Tab-separated table of C-alpha atoms in Angstrom:
chain	number	residue	atom	x	y	z
A	1	MET	CA	149.252	-34.593	20.222
A	2	LYS	CA	149.244	-30.897	22.207
A	3	VAL	CA	146.936	-28.976	22.954
A	4	ILE	CA	147.794	-25.310	22.644
A	5	ARG	CA	144.903	-22.864	22.794
A	6	PHE	CA	144.874	-20.364	25.574
A	7	PHE	CA	141.369	-19.718	27.969
A	8	ILE	CA	141.036	-16.760	30.838
A	9	ALA	CA	137.142	-16.621	31.561
A	10	MET	CA	135.127	-14.096	33.769
A	11	CYS	CA	133.763	-15.359	37.074
A	12	LEU	CA	133.104	-14.786	40.556
A	13	GLY	CA	135.952	-15.500	43.123
A	14	VAL	CA	138.287	-13.625	45.947
A	15	VAL	CA	139.655	-10.352	44.915
A	16	SER	CA	143.767	-10.604	45.420
A	17	GLN	CA	146.379	-7.859	44.851
A	18	HIS	CA	149.785	-8.654	43.450
A	19	SER	CA	152.268	-6.198	41.892
A	20	THR	CA	155.670	-5.974	40.461
A	21	ALA	CA	157.885	-2.085	41.217
A	22	LEU	CA	158.582	-0.072	38.686
A	23	ASP	CA	161.958	1.867	38.308
A	24	ASN	CA	162.234	4.592	40.833
A	25	ALA	CA	158.379	4.313	41.241
A	26	ALA	CA	156.178	2.592	44.576
A	27	PRO	CA	154.228	-0.525	43.047
A	28	PRO	CA	151.056	-0.210	41.544
A	29	SER	CA	147.912	-1.798	43.322
A	30	VAL	CA	146.630	-4.501	40.534
A	31	LYS	CA	143.216	-5.861	41.742
A	32	PHE	CA	141.282	-9.086	40.423
A	33	VAL	CA	139.315	-11.805	40.546
A	34	LEU	CA	140.292	-15.510	40.865
A	35	GLY	CA	137.369	-18.017	39.930
A	36	LYS	CA	136.796	-21.860	38.611
A	37	ALA	CA	135.680	-22.304	34.835
A	38	LYS	CA	132.396	-24.607	34.543
A	39	ASN	CA	130.333	-26.065	31.680
A	40	LEU	CA	133.291	-26.988	30.066
A	41	GLY	CA	131.356	-30.034	28.544
A	42	VAL	CA	133.391	-33.006	30.721
A	43	SER	CA	131.439	-35.748	31.531
A	44	ARG	CA	133.817	-38.419	31.414
A	45	PRO	CA	134.905	-40.102	34.879
A	46	THR	CA	138.137	-40.788	33.833
A	47	SER	CA	139.038	-36.991	32.734
A	48	SER	CA	140.359	-34.899	35.015
A	49	VAL	CA	139.963	-31.270	33.875
A	50	SER	CA	140.351	-27.573	35.812
A	51	VAL	CA	140.541	-23.990	34.986
A	52	GLU	CA	141.383	-21.328	37.014
A	53	THR	CA	140.288	-18.025	35.953
A	54	LEU	CA	140.704	-14.063	35.782
A	55	LYS	CA	139.155	-11.247	35.560
A	56	ILE	CA	141.491	-7.877	36.518
A	57	ILE	CA	139.517	-5.223	38.882
A	58	ALA	CA	141.487	-2.734	38.515
A	59	ILE	CA	145.176	-1.343	38.028
A	60	GLU	CA	146.298	1.542	39.574
A	61	GLY	CA	146.861	4.528	37.151
A	62	LEU	CA	145.517	2.660	34.201
A	63	GLN	CA	142.700	4.213	32.164
A	64	PRO	CA	139.280	2.526	32.591
A	65	LYS	CA	138.982	2.481	28.491
A	66	ILE	CA	142.563	0.624	28.301
A	67	LEU	CA	141.393	-1.777	31.554
A	68	ASP	CA	138.727	-2.629	29.024
A	69	LYS	CA	139.953	-3.402	26.031
A	70	ILE	CA	142.511	-5.713	27.806
A	71	THR	CA	139.226	-7.429	29.178
A	72	VAL	CA	137.615	-8.062	25.762
A	73	GLN	CA	140.868	-9.584	24.645
A	74	LEU	CA	140.870	-11.978	27.592
A	75	LEU	CA	137.413	-12.706	27.069
A	76	GLU	CA	137.877	-13.145	23.679
A	77	LYS	CA	139.846	-16.307	24.726
A	78	GLU	CA	137.116	-18.087	26.668
A	79	LYS	CA	135.323	-19.072	23.440
A	80	ASN	CA	138.542	-21.716	22.760
A	81	MET	CA	138.029	-23.009	26.307
A	82	PRO	CA	135.443	-26.261	25.581
A	83	ARG	CA	136.489	-27.268	22.041
A	84	GLU	CA	139.851	-27.595	23.499
A	85	VAL	CA	139.503	-29.403	26.177
A	86	LYS	CA	137.027	-31.414	24.104
A	87	LEU	CA	140.284	-31.954	21.974
A	88	CYS	CA	142.143	-33.114	24.374
A	89	GLY	CA	140.036	-35.636	25.645
A	90	SER	CA	139.796	-36.917	22.333
A	91	CYS	CA	143.191	-37.464	21.611
A	92	ALA	CA	143.198	-39.403	24.567
A	93	GLN	CA	141.224	-42.323	22.640
A	94	GLY	CA	139.599	-43.422	25.873
A	95	HIS	CA	142.472	-43.422	28.202
A	96	PRO	CA	142.578	-41.156	31.362
A	97	TRP	CA	143.281	-37.641	30.317
A	98	GLY	CA	143.646	-34.213	31.917
A	99	PHE	CA	143.704	-30.565	31.055
A	100	HIS	CA	144.529	-28.381	33.645
A	101	LEU	CA	145.127	-24.044	33.682
A	102	GLU	CA	146.144	-22.503	36.412
A	103	PHE	CA	146.834	-18.773	37.071
A	104	LYS	CA	150.601	-17.702	38.500
A	105	ARG	CA	150.873	-13.736	38.273
A	106	ILE	CA	150.016	-10.982	36.959
A	107	LEU	CA	153.205	-8.734	36.262
A	108	VAL	CA	153.309	-4.618	35.929
A	109	SER	CA	156.154	-2.764	34.440
A	110	GLU	CA	156.493	0.698	33.163
A	111	ASP	CA	155.239	-0.334	29.416
A	112	TYR	CA	153.642	-3.393	30.109
A	113	ILE	CA	150.967	-5.777	31.649
A	114	SER	CA	151.806	-9.359	31.117
A	115	THR	CA	149.155	-12.115	32.661
A	116	VAL	CA	150.658	-15.502	32.982
A	117	PHE	CA	148.859	-19.416	33.794
A	118	GLU	CA	150.517	-22.479	33.181
A	119	ARG	CA	148.818	-25.215	31.405
A	120	SER	CA	149.470	-28.755	32.196
A	121	THR	CA	147.585	-31.458	30.204
A	122	VAL	CA	147.728	-35.338	29.466
A	123	CYS	CA	145.844	-35.470	26.179
A	124	ALA	CA	147.667	-38.259	23.507
A	125	GLY	CA	149.612	-40.192	26.346
A	126	SER	CA	152.700	-37.893	27.338
A	127	PRO	CA	152.767	-34.815	29.617
A	128	ASP	CA	153.020	-31.263	28.146
A	129	ILE	CA	153.445	-28.548	30.765
A	130	GLU	CA	154.267	-25.057	29.479
A	131	LYS	CA	153.524	-21.130	30.732
A	132	VAL	CA	150.821	-19.210	29.046
A	133	PRO	CA	151.447	-15.880	28.695
A	134	MET	CA	149.447	-12.371	27.764
A	135	VAL	CA	151.789	-9.467	27.545
A	136	PHE	CA	149.893	-6.060	26.758
A	137	SER	CA	150.671	-2.591	26.125
A	138	ARG	CA	150.228	-0.269	29.412
A	139	LEU	CA	150.096	3.014	26.723
A	140	ASN	CA	147.064	1.447	24.976
A	141	GLY	CA	146.258	-2.051	26.227
A	142	ALA	CA	147.215	-3.638	22.941
A	143	LEU	CA	148.194	-7.514	22.614
A	144	ILE	CA	151.725	-7.268	21.966
A	145	PRO	CA	152.899	-10.465	19.734
A	146	ALA	CA	156.157	-12.319	21.676
A	147	GLU	CA	158.274	-11.440	18.081
A	148	ASN	CA	157.898	-7.818	18.779
A	149	LEU	CA	158.758	-8.253	22.404
A	150	ILE	CA	161.987	-10.541	21.269
A	151	LYS	CA	162.898	-7.142	19.046
A	152	LYS	CA	162.769	-4.790	21.823
A	153	PHE	CA	164.785	-6.741	24.276
A	154	VAL	CA	167.332	-8.188	22.150
A	155	SER	CA	169.578	-6.138	19.030
A	156	ALA	CA	169.110	-7.011	15.711
A	157	ALA	CA	167.731	-10.336	16.868
A	158	VAL	CA	166.726	-12.826	14.091
A	159	ILE	CA	163.572	-14.388	15.339
A	160	LYS	CA	160.405	-16.310	13.868
A	161	PRO	CA	156.896	-17.219	15.526
A	162	SER	CA	156.103	-20.265	16.137
A	163	TYR	CA	152.992	-21.818	17.375
A	164	GLU	CA	150.306	-20.120	19.926
A	165	GLY	CA	152.253	-17.017	20.268
A	166	LYS	CA	155.604	-18.640	20.821
A	167	VAL	CA	158.753	-17.312	19.626
A	168	GLU	CA	162.107	-19.133	18.017
A	169	LEU	CA	164.986	-17.838	18.935
A	170	ASN	CA	168.257	-17.375	16.960
A	171	GLU	CA	171.741	-18.640	18.349
A	172	GLU	CA	172.544	-15.184	19.413
A	173	SER	CA	169.378	-14.108	21.536
A	174	ILE	CA	170.311	-17.747	22.933
A	175	GLU	CA	173.338	-16.902	23.902
A	176	GLN	CA	172.536	-13.747	26.036
A	177	MET	CA	169.909	-15.308	27.470
A	178	ILE	CA	171.736	-17.955	28.809
A	179	SER	CA	174.622	-15.265	29.912
A	180	ASP	CA	171.529	-13.101	31.600
A	181	SER	CA	169.874	-15.954	33.427
A	182	GLU	CA	173.490	-17.363	34.718
A	183	ALA	CA	174.108	-13.402	35.672
A	184	GLU	CA	170.987	-13.622	38.256
A	185	GLY	CA	171.777	-17.351	39.076
A	186	ILE	CA	169.560	-19.235	36.900
A	187	SER	CA	172.322	-21.522	35.260
A	188	SER	CA	171.609	-23.577	32.329
A	189	ASN	CA	173.944	-26.932	32.099
A	190	GLU	CA	175.463	-28.493	29.160
A	191	GLU	CA	172.541	-31.164	28.951
A	192	CYS	CA	170.232	-28.307	28.552
A	193	GLU	CA	171.883	-26.208	25.976
A	194	PHE	CA	170.941	-28.355	22.627
A	195	TYR	CA	167.548	-28.315	24.148
A	196	LEU	CA	167.334	-24.644	24.618
A	197	LYS	CA	168.820	-24.071	21.169
A	198	ASN	CA	166.074	-26.141	20.019
A	199	THR	CA	162.674	-25.293	21.282
A	200	PRO	CA	159.996	-22.308	21.046
A	201	TYR	CA	159.709	-19.828	23.960
A	202	SER	CA	156.829	-18.032	25.466
A	203	VAL	CA	157.644	-14.958	26.777
A	204	TRP	CA	156.912	-12.225	28.634
A	205	VAL	CA	157.809	-8.775	31.037
A	206	ASP	CA	158.764	-8.586	34.317
A	207	GLY	CA	160.169	-4.974	34.748
A	208	LYS	CA	163.691	-4.743	32.767
A	209	ARG	CA	163.862	-8.101	32.158
A	210	LEU	CA	161.837	-10.522	29.505
A	211	VAL	CA	161.318	-13.971	30.439
A	212	LEU	CA	161.420	-16.922	28.483
A	213	SER	CA	159.517	-20.333	29.263
A	214	PRO	CA	160.499	-23.348	27.175
A	215	GLU	CA	158.209	-26.409	26.860
A	216	PHE	CA	158.557	-29.499	28.227
A	217	THR	CA	157.017	-32.979	28.109
A	218	GLN	CA	158.515	-34.243	31.704
A	219	THR	CA	157.678	-33.047	34.417
A	220	ASN	CA	161.090	-33.432	36.410
A	221	SER	CA	163.716	-31.765	34.003
A	222	ASN	CA	166.766	-29.909	35.196
A	223	CYS	CA	165.870	-27.344	32.097
A	224	MET	CA	162.832	-26.748	33.813
A	225	LYS	CA	163.089	-22.787	34.354
A	226	GLU	CA	162.164	-19.862	33.432
A	227	TYR	CA	164.811	-17.922	31.814
A	228	ILE	CA	165.500	-13.726	31.394
A	229	ILE	CA	166.564	-11.377	28.773
A	230	LYS	CA	167.618	-8.236	30.735
A	231	ARG	CA	167.058	-4.698	28.506
């Protein structure tokens, strides 16, 4: 059984910086704090649980009221974590299990702010590895659904929402994804084609590119890559 919820908590850590360049502009400075979530309700020694946490301190050029709105939405995810960890443990039915959430990046583009985590779990005996993004409007701080991003990057795309904010793509979108990815050296061999056409995607924005990440149930797959669609 897949545990498919996302959590970002607020706690103390070391301030770090990460940014991505905007078109024809210097990259904005992003300051944030990383830490480890506590009090997750885990007591069994056979479990392996860790949750990395994020607090955004400042984004250069972003109004404080917009950052506050993003912060509120990140905090809302905190409430789900103990319940999801507990669910993962219950699905293990007494066997060793694991739940790990690791921060990967913050990306600031002309219109969007993307936070990306990677979640790796073993809850019901098989691994599950996926990227867990949240994409916010840089204009007003609103959380943007994945299907809205697809429609902006792929003209006349027919897509449908899937679980936990993921999307399923139509064949036109997938063909563009494969073509754009290969143009930037991200290969997809024949054995991946069926999989890529029959899986939901997590999405986020990196500059003028939409990044698409499928979910995997094996740790060493040739298809385990981050694919792109160019604007």
